[in-house]
Amino acid sequence: MREEAVNRSSAASSFCAPAARPWVLATTILASSMVFIDGTVTNVALPALQREFNASAADVQWVIESYALLLAALLLVGGSAGDRFGRRRVFATGVGLFALASLWCGVAGSVGRLIDARAVQGVGGALLVPGSLALISASFPEDARGKAIGTWSGFTAITAALGPVVGGFLIEHLSWRYVFFINLPLALVVLFLAFRYVPESRNTQAPGRLDWSGALFVSVALGCLVYALTEAPSRGWRDPLVVGAMGCSVPALAAFMLVETRHPSPMLPFALFRSWNFSGANLLTLFLYAALGGSLFFLPLNLIQVQAYSATAAGAALLPFILTMFALSRWAGRLVDRYGSRRPLIVGPLIAACGFALFAVPAVGGRYWATFFPAALVLGLGMAISVAPLTTTVMNALDKNQAGVASGINNAVSRVAALVAIALFGIVMARAFDAELMRRTRQLVLSPAVVQQVLAQRHKLAAIALPAQSTQAEKAALKAAIDDAFVAGFRRVMLLSALLALAGAASAWLMIDRRRRSPVDHPDNAAG
């Protein structure tokens, strides 16, 4: 009994003082908000980036992809690094690196330098993101941890909602560069709070070796795959760089899988996927977040370049989506207690599919409340029903000791899904846009030189610059043709997103809460 009391006392003393816990929570909320705001507001800045740098669609894709690639590839290693080297130290390193990269983004003089800076931001995010929840878990006792995580989740959801609106205002009235500069004062506050109030903590039983080789091979595999998919529409599938990149991705992926089977502490333990619930939940995550990430990349381009929304209005257009998710999050969490995980994870993606399909309805023009608002509202409802049961399924699929690994893998899967989807959707958009633009220009009475000048800029999509020598009537006709071509591609992207959401519902129906359970599904055997 005395030894047990000593252990309880030791465990209690490992948490930070009660007076410091609000400051720990504030630190993690501000840090996570930097990443969440950056992730949502950069899409709103893409039209401004295209305009200032005369960038192609592939260029602005890389602005998003370079960040997402490093973040997804290093996320699991970043969490393990915090456990081994100190959670506060790795967290603070991530915050500092993210801030310096944000400064680099803000002063970038070309789209190439901006892409490089975004890649460094991704590395900082991979150290920062897993550290936020790890610091909360290490600082709060179990009886207060749930409330702390709920507070963190609520405040970060609010910042994610306000981020695009504030960012759109900055883009519209100042410059897109302030979208990145805003991270600097936030980072300084986070670093001050971290070193002033957050105690250092680490896992004394953390593995001695980090899986750097696995991180390297998965980075190469994803990087080569995304490069091939992103560059193929403009370079062609027979281009040596595209062929070489696609060819390198296969052996790199094979090497990653080989490393994971032999490493003593792999970043992706394949044995966990013997659980039907865990595999089904991650397959659903792959489909649903591919649909979400790929479609939301093109939405601001449509709103700003085609529908003539201001940057502020475009940032606010998704508020119904985010606020619906936030308002219904507790209600959705109770659905699992009442119906289990399977039903909400079938119904939620089905409703989300309807939301994606509604985004395919609007043409050029029309009031927001009759065009994009219903789609955003229905999509928010579908995602609200899906997210909480999905998280619960992932966390409950394995033993409690593996909850951190399960959450990290699911987070990484969602980011990889969006990473690959943006590249794939870019191909769908480019083909539909090219076909419709060529069809529409053939119907117009224009000089061959004007048509050729427009078609030569197809890689810019809706950001095509109208020829200066054309008349006002010709410019109006060309603008209408370009807008209609973009809408044609946008509709295909949204319908593809709807199909992916339906595939997510099917994976839940086939795999989650099956009667036949594998040994890993049983809590007593999961750790083995």
Short mmCIF file of C-alpha atoms in Angstrom, two decimals:
data_model
loop_
_atom_site.label_atom_id
_atom_site.label_comp_id
_atom_site.label_asym_id
_atom_site.label_seq_id
_atom_site.Cartn_x
_atom_site.Cartn_y
_atom_site.Cartn_z
CA MET A 1 0.00 0.00 0.00
CA ARG A 2 2.82 2.39 0.87
CA GLU A 3 4.59 1.67 -2.41
CA GLU A 4 1.35 2.29 -4.30
CA ALA A 5 0.86 5.61 -2.49
CA VAL A 6 4.43 6.61 -3.33
CA ASN A 7 3.81 5.80 -6.99
CA ARG A 8 0.64 7.90 -7.00
CA SER A 9 2.49 10.76 -5.34
CA SER A 10 5.32 10.49 -7.87
CA ALA A 11 2.87 10.49 -10.75
CA ALA A 12 1.06 13.51 -9.37
CA SER A 13 4.31 15.42 -8.90
CA SER A 14 5.24 14.83 -12.53
CA PHE A 15 2.45 17.19 -13.64
CA CYS A 16 2.96 20.95 -13.60
CA ALA A 17 1.63 23.09 -10.76
CA PRO A 18 -2.13 23.82 -10.95
CA ALA A 19 -1.49 27.56 -11.23
CA ALA A 20 0.65 27.01 -14.34
CA ARG A 21 -1.83 24.76 -16.17
CA PRO A 22 -3.89 27.60 -17.72
CA TRP A 23 -0.67 29.01 -19.13
CA VAL A 24 0.28 25.62 -20.57
CA LEU A 25 -3.14 25.45 -22.19
CA ALA A 26 -2.80 28.98 -23.58
CA THR A 27 0.64 28.10 -24.97
CA THR A 28 -0.60 25.05 -26.84
CA ILE A 29 -3.72 26.83 -28.13
CA LEU A 30 -1.70 29.73 -29.56
CA ALA A 31 0.85 27.40 -31.12
CA SER A 32 -1.76 25.13 -32.69
CA SER A 33 -3.67 28.17 -33.90
CA MET A 34 -0.62 29.29 -35.88
CA VAL A 35 -0.63 26.03 -37.80
CA PHE A 36 -4.41 25.81 -38.23
CA ILE A 37 -4.70 29.43 -39.40
CA ASP A 38 -1.80 28.98 -41.79
CA GLY A 39 -3.37 25.81 -43.19
CA THR A 40 -6.72 27.46 -43.93
CA VAL A 41 -5.70 30.96 -44.94
CA THR A 42 -2.94 30.08 -47.44
CA ASN A 43 -5.56 28.71 -49.84
CA VAL A 44 -7.29 32.11 -49.80
CA ALA A 45 -3.96 33.73 -50.72
CA LEU A 46 -3.42 31.55 -53.82
CA PRO A 47 -5.12 33.91 -56.33
CA ALA A 48 -3.00 36.80 -55.05
CA LEU A 49 0.13 34.67 -55.37
CA GLN A 50 -0.76 33.73 -58.95
CA ARG A 51 -1.30 37.37 -59.81
CA GLU A 52 1.90 38.71 -58.21
CA PHE A 53 4.28 35.98 -59.38
CA ASN A 54 2.54 35.21 -62.71
CA ALA A 55 2.42 31.66 -61.40
CA SER A 56 0.94 28.55 -62.97
CA ALA A 57 -1.60 26.28 -61.29
CA ALA A 58 1.21 23.80 -60.61
CA ASP A 59 3.25 26.54 -58.90
CA VAL A 60 0.50 27.39 -56.43
CA GLN A 61 -0.14 23.68 -55.91
CA TRP A 62 3.46 23.38 -54.76
CA VAL A 63 2.95 26.26 -52.32
CA ILE A 64 0.48 23.96 -50.54
CA GLU A 65 2.13 20.62 -51.33
CA SER A 66 5.67 21.44 -50.19
CA TYR A 67 4.33 22.29 -46.73
CA ALA A 68 1.96 19.31 -46.58
CA LEU A 69 4.62 16.87 -47.80
CA LEU A 70 7.15 17.54 -45.03
CA LEU A 71 4.44 17.88 -42.39
CA ALA A 72 2.88 14.51 -43.28
CA ALA A 73 6.19 12.66 -43.69
CA LEU A 74 7.77 13.88 -40.43
CA LEU A 75 4.72 14.10 -38.18
CA LEU A 76 5.16 10.70 -36.51
CA VAL A 77 8.91 11.16 -36.06
CA GLY A 78 8.26 14.61 -34.58
CA GLY A 79 6.05 13.11 -31.88
CA SER A 80 8.65 10.45 -31.06
CA ALA A 81 11.40 13.07 -30.93
CA GLY A 82 9.48 14.98 -28.26
CA ASP A 83 9.12 11.85 -26.14
CA ARG A 84 12.85 11.17 -26.33
CA PHE A 85 14.57 14.59 -26.35
CA GLY A 86 12.05 16.55 -24.29
CA ARG A 87 8.58 17.65 -25.30
CA ARG A 88 9.06 21.34 -24.52
CA ARG A 89 12.43 21.45 -26.28
CA VAL A 90 11.14 19.87 -29.50
CA PHE A 91 7.91 21.90 -29.33
CA ALA A 92 9.83 25.17 -28.93
CA THR A 93 12.18 24.18 -31.76
CA GLY A 94 9.17 23.61 -33.98
CA VAL A 95 7.65 26.98 -33.04
CA GLY A 96 10.93 28.80 -33.73
CA LEU A 97 11.46 27.04 -37.06
CA PHE A 98 7.86 27.69 -38.09
CA ALA A 99 8.25 31.41 -37.26
CA LEU A 100 11.53 31.80 -39.16
CA ALA A 101 10.05 30.01 -42.16
CA SER A 102 6.99 32.30 -41.96
CA LEU A 103 9.32 35.31 -42.13
CA TRP A 104 11.00 33.75 -45.16
CA CYS A 105 7.58 33.21 -46.76
CA GLY A 106 6.66 36.84 -46.18
CA VAL A 107 9.79 38.24 -47.85
CA ALA A 108 9.95 35.69 -50.68
CA GLY A 109 10.68 37.39 -53.99
CA SER A 110 9.63 34.51 -56.23
CA VAL A 111 7.25 31.58 -56.13
CA GLY A 112 10.25 29.21 -56.02
CA ARG A 113 11.59 30.78 -52.83
CA LEU A 114 8.09 30.73 -51.34
CA ILE A 115 7.83 27.01 -52.04
CA ASP A 116 11.19 26.43 -50.33
CA ALA A 117 10.10 28.43 -47.30
CA ARG A 118 6.81 26.52 -47.09
CA ALA A 119 8.75 23.25 -47.01
CA VAL A 120 10.71 24.50 -43.98
CA GLN A 121 7.40 25.53 -42.42
CA GLY A 122 6.27 21.93 -42.83
CA VAL A 123 9.27 20.68 -40.86
CA GLY A 124 8.50 23.14 -38.07
CA GLY A 125 4.86 22.07 -38.08
CA ALA A 126 5.83 18.41 -37.79
CA LEU A 127 7.67 19.23 -34.54
CA LEU A 128 4.99 21.61 -33.24
CA VAL A 129 1.70 19.81 -33.97
CA PRO A 130 2.23 16.56 -32.01
CA GLY A 131 3.91 18.51 -29.23
CA SER A 132 0.78 20.51 -28.39
CA LEU A 133 -1.36 17.60 -27.21
CA ALA A 134 1.69 15.85 -25.75
CA LEU A 135 2.35 18.86 -23.48
CA ILE A 136 -1.29 18.89 -22.35
CA SER A 137 -1.14 15.17 -21.55
CA ALA A 138 2.12 15.61 -19.67
CA SER A 139 0.94 18.67 -17.70
CA PHE A 140 -2.61 17.72 -16.69
CA PRO A 141 -3.64 14.75 -14.52
CA GLU A 142 -6.08 12.28 -16.03
CA ASP A 143 -9.14 13.69 -14.24
CA ALA A 144 -8.51 17.18 -15.73
CA ARG A 145 -7.04 16.13 -19.09
CA GLY A 146 -10.33 15.61 -20.92
CA LYS A 147 -11.58 19.10 -20.07
CA ALA A 148 -8.23 20.60 -21.09
CA ILE A 149 -8.24 18.83 -24.46
CA GLY A 150 -11.86 19.90 -24.99
CA THR A 151 -10.91 23.53 -24.29
CA TRP A 152 -7.95 23.24 -26.66
CA SER A 153 -10.18 21.73 -29.35
CA GLY A 154 -12.84 24.44 -28.96
CA PHE A 155 -10.47 27.39 -29.12
CA THR A 156 -8.48 26.00 -32.04
CA ALA A 157 -11.75 25.44 -33.91
CA ILE A 158 -12.66 29.10 -33.37
CA THR A 159 -9.26 30.27 -34.65
CA ALA A 160 -9.60 27.95 -37.66
CA ALA A 161 -12.94 29.63 -38.42
CA LEU A 162 -11.69 33.19 -37.96
CA GLY A 163 -8.34 32.62 -39.68
CA PRO A 164 -9.55 32.76 -43.31
CA VAL A 165 -11.68 35.84 -42.60
CA VAL A 166 -8.83 37.74 -40.93
CA GLY A 167 -6.39 36.47 -43.55
CA GLY A 168 -8.72 37.50 -46.36
CA PHE A 169 -8.97 40.99 -44.86
CA LEU A 170 -5.16 41.25 -44.69
CA ILE A 171 -4.82 40.04 -48.29
CA GLU A 172 -7.47 42.45 -49.53
CA HIS A 173 -6.34 45.58 -47.67
CA LEU A 174 -2.59 45.04 -47.14
CA SER A 175 -0.82 42.12 -48.82
CA TRP A 176 -0.74 38.32 -48.86
CA ARG A 177 2.65 38.64 -47.13
CA TYR A 178 0.94 39.64 -43.85
CA VAL A 179 -0.73 36.22 -43.77
CA PHE A 180 2.73 34.88 -42.89
CA PHE A 181 4.02 37.87 -40.91
CA ILE A 182 1.14 37.46 -38.44
CA ASN A 183 2.82 34.28 -37.19
CA LEU A 184 5.84 36.18 -35.84
CA PRO A 185 4.26 37.94 -32.81
CA LEU A 186 2.26 34.78 -32.03
CA ALA A 187 5.46 32.70 -32.04
CA LEU A 188 7.23 35.15 -29.71
CA VAL A 189 4.35 34.94 -27.22
CA VAL A 190 4.30 31.13 -27.45
CA LEU A 191 8.06 30.85 -26.84
CA PHE A 192 7.89 33.20 -23.85
CA LEU A 193 5.03 31.23 -22.29
CA ALA A 194 6.67 27.89 -23.05
CA PHE A 195 9.95 28.70 -21.31
CA ARG A 196 8.24 30.61 -18.49
CA TYR A 197 5.44 28.22 -17.53
CA VAL A 198 5.72 24.86 -19.33
CA PRO A 199 7.82 22.24 -17.51
CA GLU A 200 10.07 19.94 -19.47
CA SER A 201 8.92 16.33 -19.76
CA ARG A 202 9.98 13.23 -21.63
CA ASN A 203 9.19 9.54 -21.82
CA THR A 204 11.93 7.66 -20.00
CA GLN A 205 10.84 4.48 -21.80
CA ALA A 206 10.96 6.05 -25.25
CA PRO A 207 12.81 4.00 -27.90
CA GLY A 208 16.51 4.59 -28.21
CA ARG A 209 16.41 4.99 -32.00
CA LEU A 210 14.10 7.21 -34.00
CA ASP A 211 12.91 5.96 -37.36
CA TRP A 212 14.78 8.50 -39.47
CA SER A 213 15.31 6.04 -42.32
CA GLY A 214 11.57 5.42 -42.53
CA ALA A 215 10.92 9.17 -42.57
CA LEU A 216 13.50 9.61 -45.35
CA PHE A 217 12.08 6.91 -47.58
CA VAL A 218 8.45 7.97 -47.13
CA SER A 219 9.43 11.58 -47.88
CA VAL A 220 11.15 10.51 -51.11
CA ALA A 221 8.25 8.23 -52.09
CA LEU A 222 5.57 10.88 -51.49
CA GLY A 223 7.69 13.68 -52.94
CA CYS A 224 8.39 11.81 -56.19
CA LEU A 225 4.76 10.71 -56.54
CA VAL A 226 3.38 14.21 -55.93
CA TYR A 227 5.96 15.74 -58.29
CA ALA A 228 4.95 13.38 -61.10
CA LEU A 229 1.23 13.97 -60.59
CA THR A 230 1.59 17.75 -60.26
CA GLU A 231 3.92 18.31 -63.21
CA ALA A 232 2.37 15.80 -65.63
CA PRO A 233 -0.47 18.10 -66.84
CA SER A 234 2.00 20.76 -68.02
CA ARG A 235 5.07 18.65 -68.92
CA GLY A 236 3.30 15.58 -70.25
CA TRP A 237 3.39 11.99 -68.99
CA ARG A 238 6.37 11.13 -71.25
CA ASP A 239 8.59 13.90 -69.88
CA PRO A 240 11.82 12.36 -68.49
CA LEU A 241 11.45 14.14 -65.14
CA VAL A 242 7.86 12.93 -64.73
CA VAL A 243 8.75 9.36 -65.74
CA GLY A 244 11.82 9.40 -63.48
CA ALA A 245 9.90 10.74 -60.50
CA MET A 246 7.13 8.18 -60.89
CA GLY A 247 9.73 5.44 -61.27
CA CYS A 248 11.59 6.53 -58.10
CA SER A 249 8.44 6.59 -55.97
CA VAL A 250 7.89 2.82 -56.26
CA PRO A 251 11.29 1.59 -54.96
CA ALA A 252 11.26 4.32 -52.29
CA LEU A 253 7.88 3.10 -51.06
CA ALA A 254 9.12 -0.52 -51.12
CA ALA A 255 12.20 0.52 -49.12
CA PHE A 256 9.96 2.31 -46.59
CA MET A 257 7.86 -0.81 -46.09
CA LEU A 258 10.99 -2.95 -45.68
CA VAL A 259 12.44 -0.55 -43.11
CA GLU A 260 9.18 -0.51 -41.13
CA THR A 261 9.16 -4.31 -40.86
CA ARG A 262 12.74 -4.39 -39.51
CA HIS A 263 13.07 -1.25 -37.37
CA PRO A 264 12.82 -1.89 -33.60
CA SER A 265 10.45 1.07 -33.14
CA PRO A 266 8.90 1.85 -36.56
CA MET A 267 6.98 5.06 -37.16
CA LEU A 268 4.23 2.96 -38.81
CA PRO A 269 3.78 -0.42 -37.07
CA PHE A 270 1.99 -2.53 -39.70
CA ALA A 271 0.79 -5.00 -37.05
CA LEU A 272 -1.74 -2.44 -35.83
CA PHE A 273 -3.64 -2.74 -39.10
CA ARG A 274 -4.68 -6.28 -38.23
CA SER A 275 -7.48 -4.54 -36.33
CA TRP A 276 -10.54 -4.26 -38.58
CA ASN A 277 -11.73 -1.15 -36.77
CA PHE A 278 -8.36 0.57 -36.98
CA SER A 279 -7.91 -0.30 -40.66
CA GLY A 280 -11.48 0.68 -41.51
CA ALA A 281 -11.23 4.00 -39.68
CA ASN A 282 -7.99 4.90 -41.44
CA LEU A 283 -9.37 3.86 -44.85
CA LEU A 284 -12.39 6.09 -44.18
CA THR A 285 -10.00 8.89 -43.16
CA LEU A 286 -8.05 8.43 -46.39
CA PHE A 287 -11.16 8.74 -48.58
CA LEU A 288 -12.93 11.51 -46.65
CA TYR A 289 -9.93 13.78 -46.12
CA ALA A 290 -8.76 13.27 -49.70
CA ALA A 291 -12.16 14.58 -50.78
CA LEU A 292 -12.00 17.49 -48.33
CA GLY A 293 -8.39 18.54 -48.92
CA GLY A 294 -8.51 18.21 -52.69
CA SER A 295 -11.79 20.09 -53.11
CA LEU A 296 -11.02 22.94 -50.71
CA PHE A 297 -7.83 23.71 -52.63
CA PHE A 298 -9.88 24.78 -55.67
CA LEU A 299 -12.77 26.48 -53.86
CA PRO A 300 -11.02 29.84 -53.14
CA LEU A 301 -9.76 29.94 -56.74
CA ASN A 302 -13.35 29.57 -57.93
CA LEU A 303 -14.74 32.14 -55.50
CA ILE A 304 -12.12 34.82 -56.15
CA GLN A 305 -11.09 34.33 -59.78
CA VAL A 306 -14.41 33.17 -61.26
CA GLN A 307 -17.19 34.36 -58.93
CA ALA A 308 -15.42 37.71 -58.26
CA TYR A 309 -15.56 37.41 -54.45
CA SER A 310 -13.22 39.58 -52.44
CA ALA A 311 -10.54 37.77 -50.42
CA THR A 312 -12.44 38.56 -47.22
CA ALA A 313 -15.71 37.18 -48.61
CA ALA A 314 -13.96 34.07 -49.89
CA GLY A 315 -12.44 33.53 -46.45
CA ALA A 316 -15.88 33.85 -44.87
CA ALA A 317 -17.58 31.54 -47.37
CA LEU A 318 -16.71 28.41 -45.40
CA LEU A 319 -17.76 29.79 -42.01
CA PRO A 320 -21.03 27.77 -42.11
CA PHE A 321 -18.98 24.62 -42.63
CA ILE A 322 -16.63 25.25 -39.71
CA LEU A 323 -19.24 26.66 -37.32
CA THR A 324 -21.60 23.75 -37.98
CA MET A 325 -18.84 21.30 -37.09
CA PHE A 326 -18.04 23.27 -33.94
CA ALA A 327 -21.67 23.64 -32.83
CA LEU A 328 -22.50 19.95 -33.33
CA SER A 329 -19.25 18.43 -32.03
CA ARG A 330 -20.61 17.46 -28.58
CA TRP A 331 -23.87 16.15 -30.04
CA ALA A 332 -21.92 14.08 -32.56
CA GLY A 333 -19.75 12.65 -29.77
CA ARG A 334 -22.86 11.37 -28.00
CA LEU A 335 -23.97 9.54 -31.15
CA VAL A 336 -21.29 6.93 -30.49
CA ASP A 337 -22.67 6.22 -27.02
CA ARG A 338 -26.18 5.82 -28.42
CA TYR A 339 -25.66 4.10 -31.78
CA GLY A 340 -22.05 2.89 -31.78
CA SER A 341 -19.46 4.06 -34.32
CA ARG A 342 -20.65 2.23 -37.41
CA ARG A 343 -23.92 4.07 -38.09
CA PRO A 344 -22.56 7.64 -37.75
CA LEU A 345 -19.55 6.70 -39.87
CA ILE A 346 -21.87 5.53 -42.63
CA VAL A 347 -24.40 8.36 -42.40
CA GLY A 348 -21.84 11.18 -41.95
CA PRO A 349 -19.86 10.52 -45.15
CA LEU A 350 -23.13 10.01 -47.08
CA ILE A 351 -24.28 13.51 -46.02
CA ALA A 352 -20.81 14.89 -46.80
CA ALA A 353 -21.10 13.38 -50.29
CA CYS A 354 -24.33 15.34 -50.75
CA GLY A 355 -22.50 18.50 -49.66
CA PHE A 356 -19.71 17.94 -52.20
CA ALA A 357 -22.30 17.29 -54.91
CA LEU A 358 -24.07 20.57 -54.04
CA PHE A 359 -20.80 22.44 -54.65
CA ALA A 360 -20.96 21.14 -58.24
CA VAL A 361 -24.32 22.86 -58.86
CA PRO A 362 -23.45 26.61 -59.06
CA ALA A 363 -22.46 28.06 -62.43
CA VAL A 364 -20.89 31.52 -62.83
CA GLY A 365 -22.74 34.17 -60.82
CA GLY A 366 -25.61 33.89 -58.37
CA ARG A 367 -26.03 34.92 -54.73
CA TYR A 368 -23.93 33.16 -52.10
CA TRP A 369 -26.97 32.15 -50.02
CA ALA A 370 -28.49 30.27 -52.96
CA THR A 371 -25.27 28.76 -54.36
CA PHE A 372 -22.40 27.95 -51.99
CA PHE A 373 -24.07 28.39 -48.59
CA PRO A 374 -26.28 25.25 -48.79
CA ALA A 375 -23.30 23.18 -49.89
CA ALA A 376 -21.10 24.46 -47.04
CA LEU A 377 -23.88 23.83 -44.51
CA VAL A 378 -24.58 20.25 -45.66
CA LEU A 379 -20.87 19.44 -45.84
CA GLY A 380 -20.41 20.79 -42.30
CA LEU A 381 -23.23 18.57 -41.05
CA GLY A 382 -21.74 15.49 -42.69
CA MET A 383 -18.27 16.17 -41.32
CA ALA A 384 -19.65 16.94 -37.84
CA ILE A 385 -21.36 13.54 -37.74
CA SER A 386 -18.17 11.85 -38.98
CA VAL A 387 -15.26 13.42 -37.09
CA ALA A 388 -16.02 12.65 -33.42
CA PRO A 389 -17.05 8.99 -34.06
CA LEU A 390 -14.03 8.57 -36.31
CA THR A 391 -11.67 9.81 -33.58
CA THR A 392 -13.39 7.60 -31.01
CA THR A 393 -13.10 4.55 -33.27
CA VAL A 394 -9.40 5.13 -33.86
CA MET A 395 -8.66 5.61 -30.15
CA ASN A 396 -10.76 2.62 -29.04
CA ALA A 397 -9.57 0.22 -31.74
CA LEU A 398 -6.34 -0.57 -29.89
CA ASP A 399 -5.05 -0.90 -26.35
CA LYS A 400 -4.92 2.32 -24.30
CA ASN A 401 -1.10 2.15 -24.31
CA GLN A 402 -1.21 2.53 -28.09
CA ALA A 403 -3.67 5.44 -28.17
CA GLY A 404 -0.94 7.98 -28.95
CA VAL A 405 0.42 5.92 -31.84
CA ALA A 406 -3.11 5.36 -33.17
CA SER A 407 -3.92 9.07 -33.07
CA GLY A 408 -0.61 9.99 -34.73
CA ILE A 409 -1.08 7.51 -37.56
CA ASN A 410 -4.63 8.72 -38.21
CA ASN A 411 -3.46 12.34 -38.25
CA ALA A 412 -0.71 11.45 -40.72
CA VAL A 413 -3.16 9.53 -42.93
CA SER A 414 -5.46 12.57 -43.15
CA ARG A 415 -2.57 14.78 -44.23
CA VAL A 416 -1.20 12.30 -46.77
CA ALA A 417 -4.72 11.97 -48.19
CA ALA A 418 -4.98 15.73 -48.79
CA LEU A 419 -1.42 15.85 -50.15
CA VAL A 420 -2.03 13.21 -52.83
CA ALA A 421 -5.58 14.38 -53.57
CA ILE A 422 -4.51 17.92 -54.49
CA ALA A 423 -2.09 16.47 -57.05
CA LEU A 424 -4.67 14.02 -58.46
CA PHE A 425 -7.44 16.60 -58.54
CA GLY A 426 -5.08 18.94 -60.37
CA ILE A 427 -4.95 16.43 -63.22
CA VAL A 428 -8.75 16.16 -63.30
CA MET A 429 -9.13 19.94 -63.27
CA ALA A 430 -6.48 20.50 -65.97
CA ARG A 431 -8.00 18.00 -68.39
CA ALA A 432 -11.56 19.25 -67.97
CA PHE A 433 -10.43 22.89 -68.16
CA ASP A 434 -8.37 22.34 -71.33
CA ALA A 435 -11.13 20.43 -73.11
CA GLU A 436 -13.85 22.97 -72.28
CA LEU A 437 -11.64 25.98 -73.06
CA MET A 438 -10.70 24.61 -76.48
CA ARG A 439 -14.36 23.85 -77.21
CA ARG A 440 -15.47 27.34 -76.19
CA THR A 441 -12.72 29.20 -78.09
CA ARG A 442 -13.58 27.31 -81.29
CA GLN A 443 -17.08 28.77 -81.01
CA LEU A 444 -15.79 32.36 -80.80
CA VAL A 445 -14.88 34.55 -83.77
CA LEU A 446 -11.33 35.47 -82.80
CA SER A 447 -8.02 35.89 -84.57
CA PRO A 448 -5.72 32.83 -84.42
CA ALA A 449 -3.09 34.93 -82.62
CA VAL A 450 -5.50 35.81 -79.78
CA VAL A 451 -6.65 32.20 -79.41
CA GLN A 452 -3.07 30.95 -79.37
CA GLN A 453 -2.11 33.50 -76.72
CA VAL A 454 -4.95 32.33 -74.49
CA LEU A 455 -4.34 28.61 -74.99
CA ALA A 456 -0.64 29.07 -74.27
CA GLN A 457 -1.62 30.10 -70.72
CA ARG A 458 -3.86 27.09 -70.00
CA HIS A 459 -1.55 26.07 -67.15
CA LYS A 460 -2.75 29.16 -65.22
CA LEU A 461 -6.40 28.01 -65.26
CA ALA A 462 -8.73 30.91 -64.35
CA ALA A 463 -5.77 33.30 -63.90
CA ILE A 464 -5.17 33.53 -67.68
CA ALA A 465 -4.27 37.09 -68.69
CA LEU A 466 -6.51 38.38 -71.49
CA PRO A 467 -4.61 39.52 -74.63
CA ALA A 468 -4.07 43.29 -74.64
CA GLN A 469 -4.72 43.60 -78.37
CA SER A 470 -8.25 42.13 -78.16
CA THR A 471 -11.34 44.35 -78.07
CA GLN A 472 -13.56 44.79 -75.03
CA ALA A 473 -16.19 42.49 -76.55
CA GLU A 474 -13.55 39.84 -77.24
CA LYS A 475 -12.20 40.16 -73.73
CA ALA A 476 -15.69 39.69 -72.26
CA ALA A 477 -16.26 36.60 -74.44
CA LEU A 478 -12.86 35.15 -73.52
CA LYS A 479 -13.41 35.81 -69.81
CA ALA A 480 -16.77 34.00 -69.97
CA ALA A 481 -15.13 31.06 -71.78
CA ILE A 482 -12.32 30.84 -69.20
CA ASP A 483 -14.78 31.04 -66.29
CA ASP A 484 -17.03 28.37 -67.77
CA ALA A 485 -14.02 26.13 -68.39
CA PHE A 486 -12.94 26.46 -64.76
CA VAL A 487 -16.47 25.71 -63.54
CA ALA A 488 -16.50 22.59 -65.71
CA GLY A 489 -13.32 21.37 -64.05
CA PHE A 490 -14.53 22.42 -60.60
CA ARG A 491 -17.70 20.39 -61.03
CA ARG A 492 -15.70 17.28 -61.87
CA VAL A 493 -13.49 17.83 -58.83
CA MET A 494 -16.51 18.13 -56.55
CA LEU A 495 -18.24 15.08 -58.01
CA LEU A 496 -15.02 13.11 -57.56
CA SER A 497 -14.98 14.31 -53.94
CA ALA A 498 -18.56 13.04 -53.55
CA LEU A 499 -17.51 9.62 -54.89
CA LEU A 500 -14.61 9.49 -52.42
CA ALA A 501 -16.98 10.32 -49.55
CA LEU A 502 -19.27 7.49 -50.71
CA ALA A 503 -16.26 5.18 -50.74
CA GLY A 504 -15.58 6.24 -47.14
CA ALA A 505 -19.14 5.31 -46.15
CA ALA A 506 -18.70 1.93 -47.86
CA SER A 507 -15.46 1.27 -45.96
CA ALA A 508 -17.24 1.97 -42.67
CA TRP A 509 -20.11 -0.35 -43.64
CA LEU A 510 -17.74 -3.16 -44.62
CA MET A 511 -15.03 -2.92 -41.98
CA ILE A 512 -16.04 -1.11 -38.77
CA ASP A 513 -17.61 -3.02 -35.86
CA ARG A 514 -17.55 -6.34 -37.69
CA ARG A 515 -18.65 -9.33 -35.66
CA ARG A 516 -15.50 -11.23 -36.52
CA ARG A 517 -12.74 -9.61 -34.49
CA SER A 518 -9.04 -10.11 -34.98
CA PRO A 519 -6.71 -10.71 -31.99
CA VAL A 520 -5.47 -7.09 -32.10
CA ASP A 521 -9.04 -5.81 -31.59
CA HIS A 522 -9.11 -7.36 -28.13
CA PRO A 523 -7.68 -4.99 -25.51
CA ASP A 524 -5.89 -7.80 -23.70
CA ASN A 525 -3.98 -8.77 -26.83
CA ALA A 526 -3.53 -5.41 -28.54
CA ALA A 527 -0.21 -4.62 -26.94
CA GLY A 528 1.26 -7.86 -28.20
#
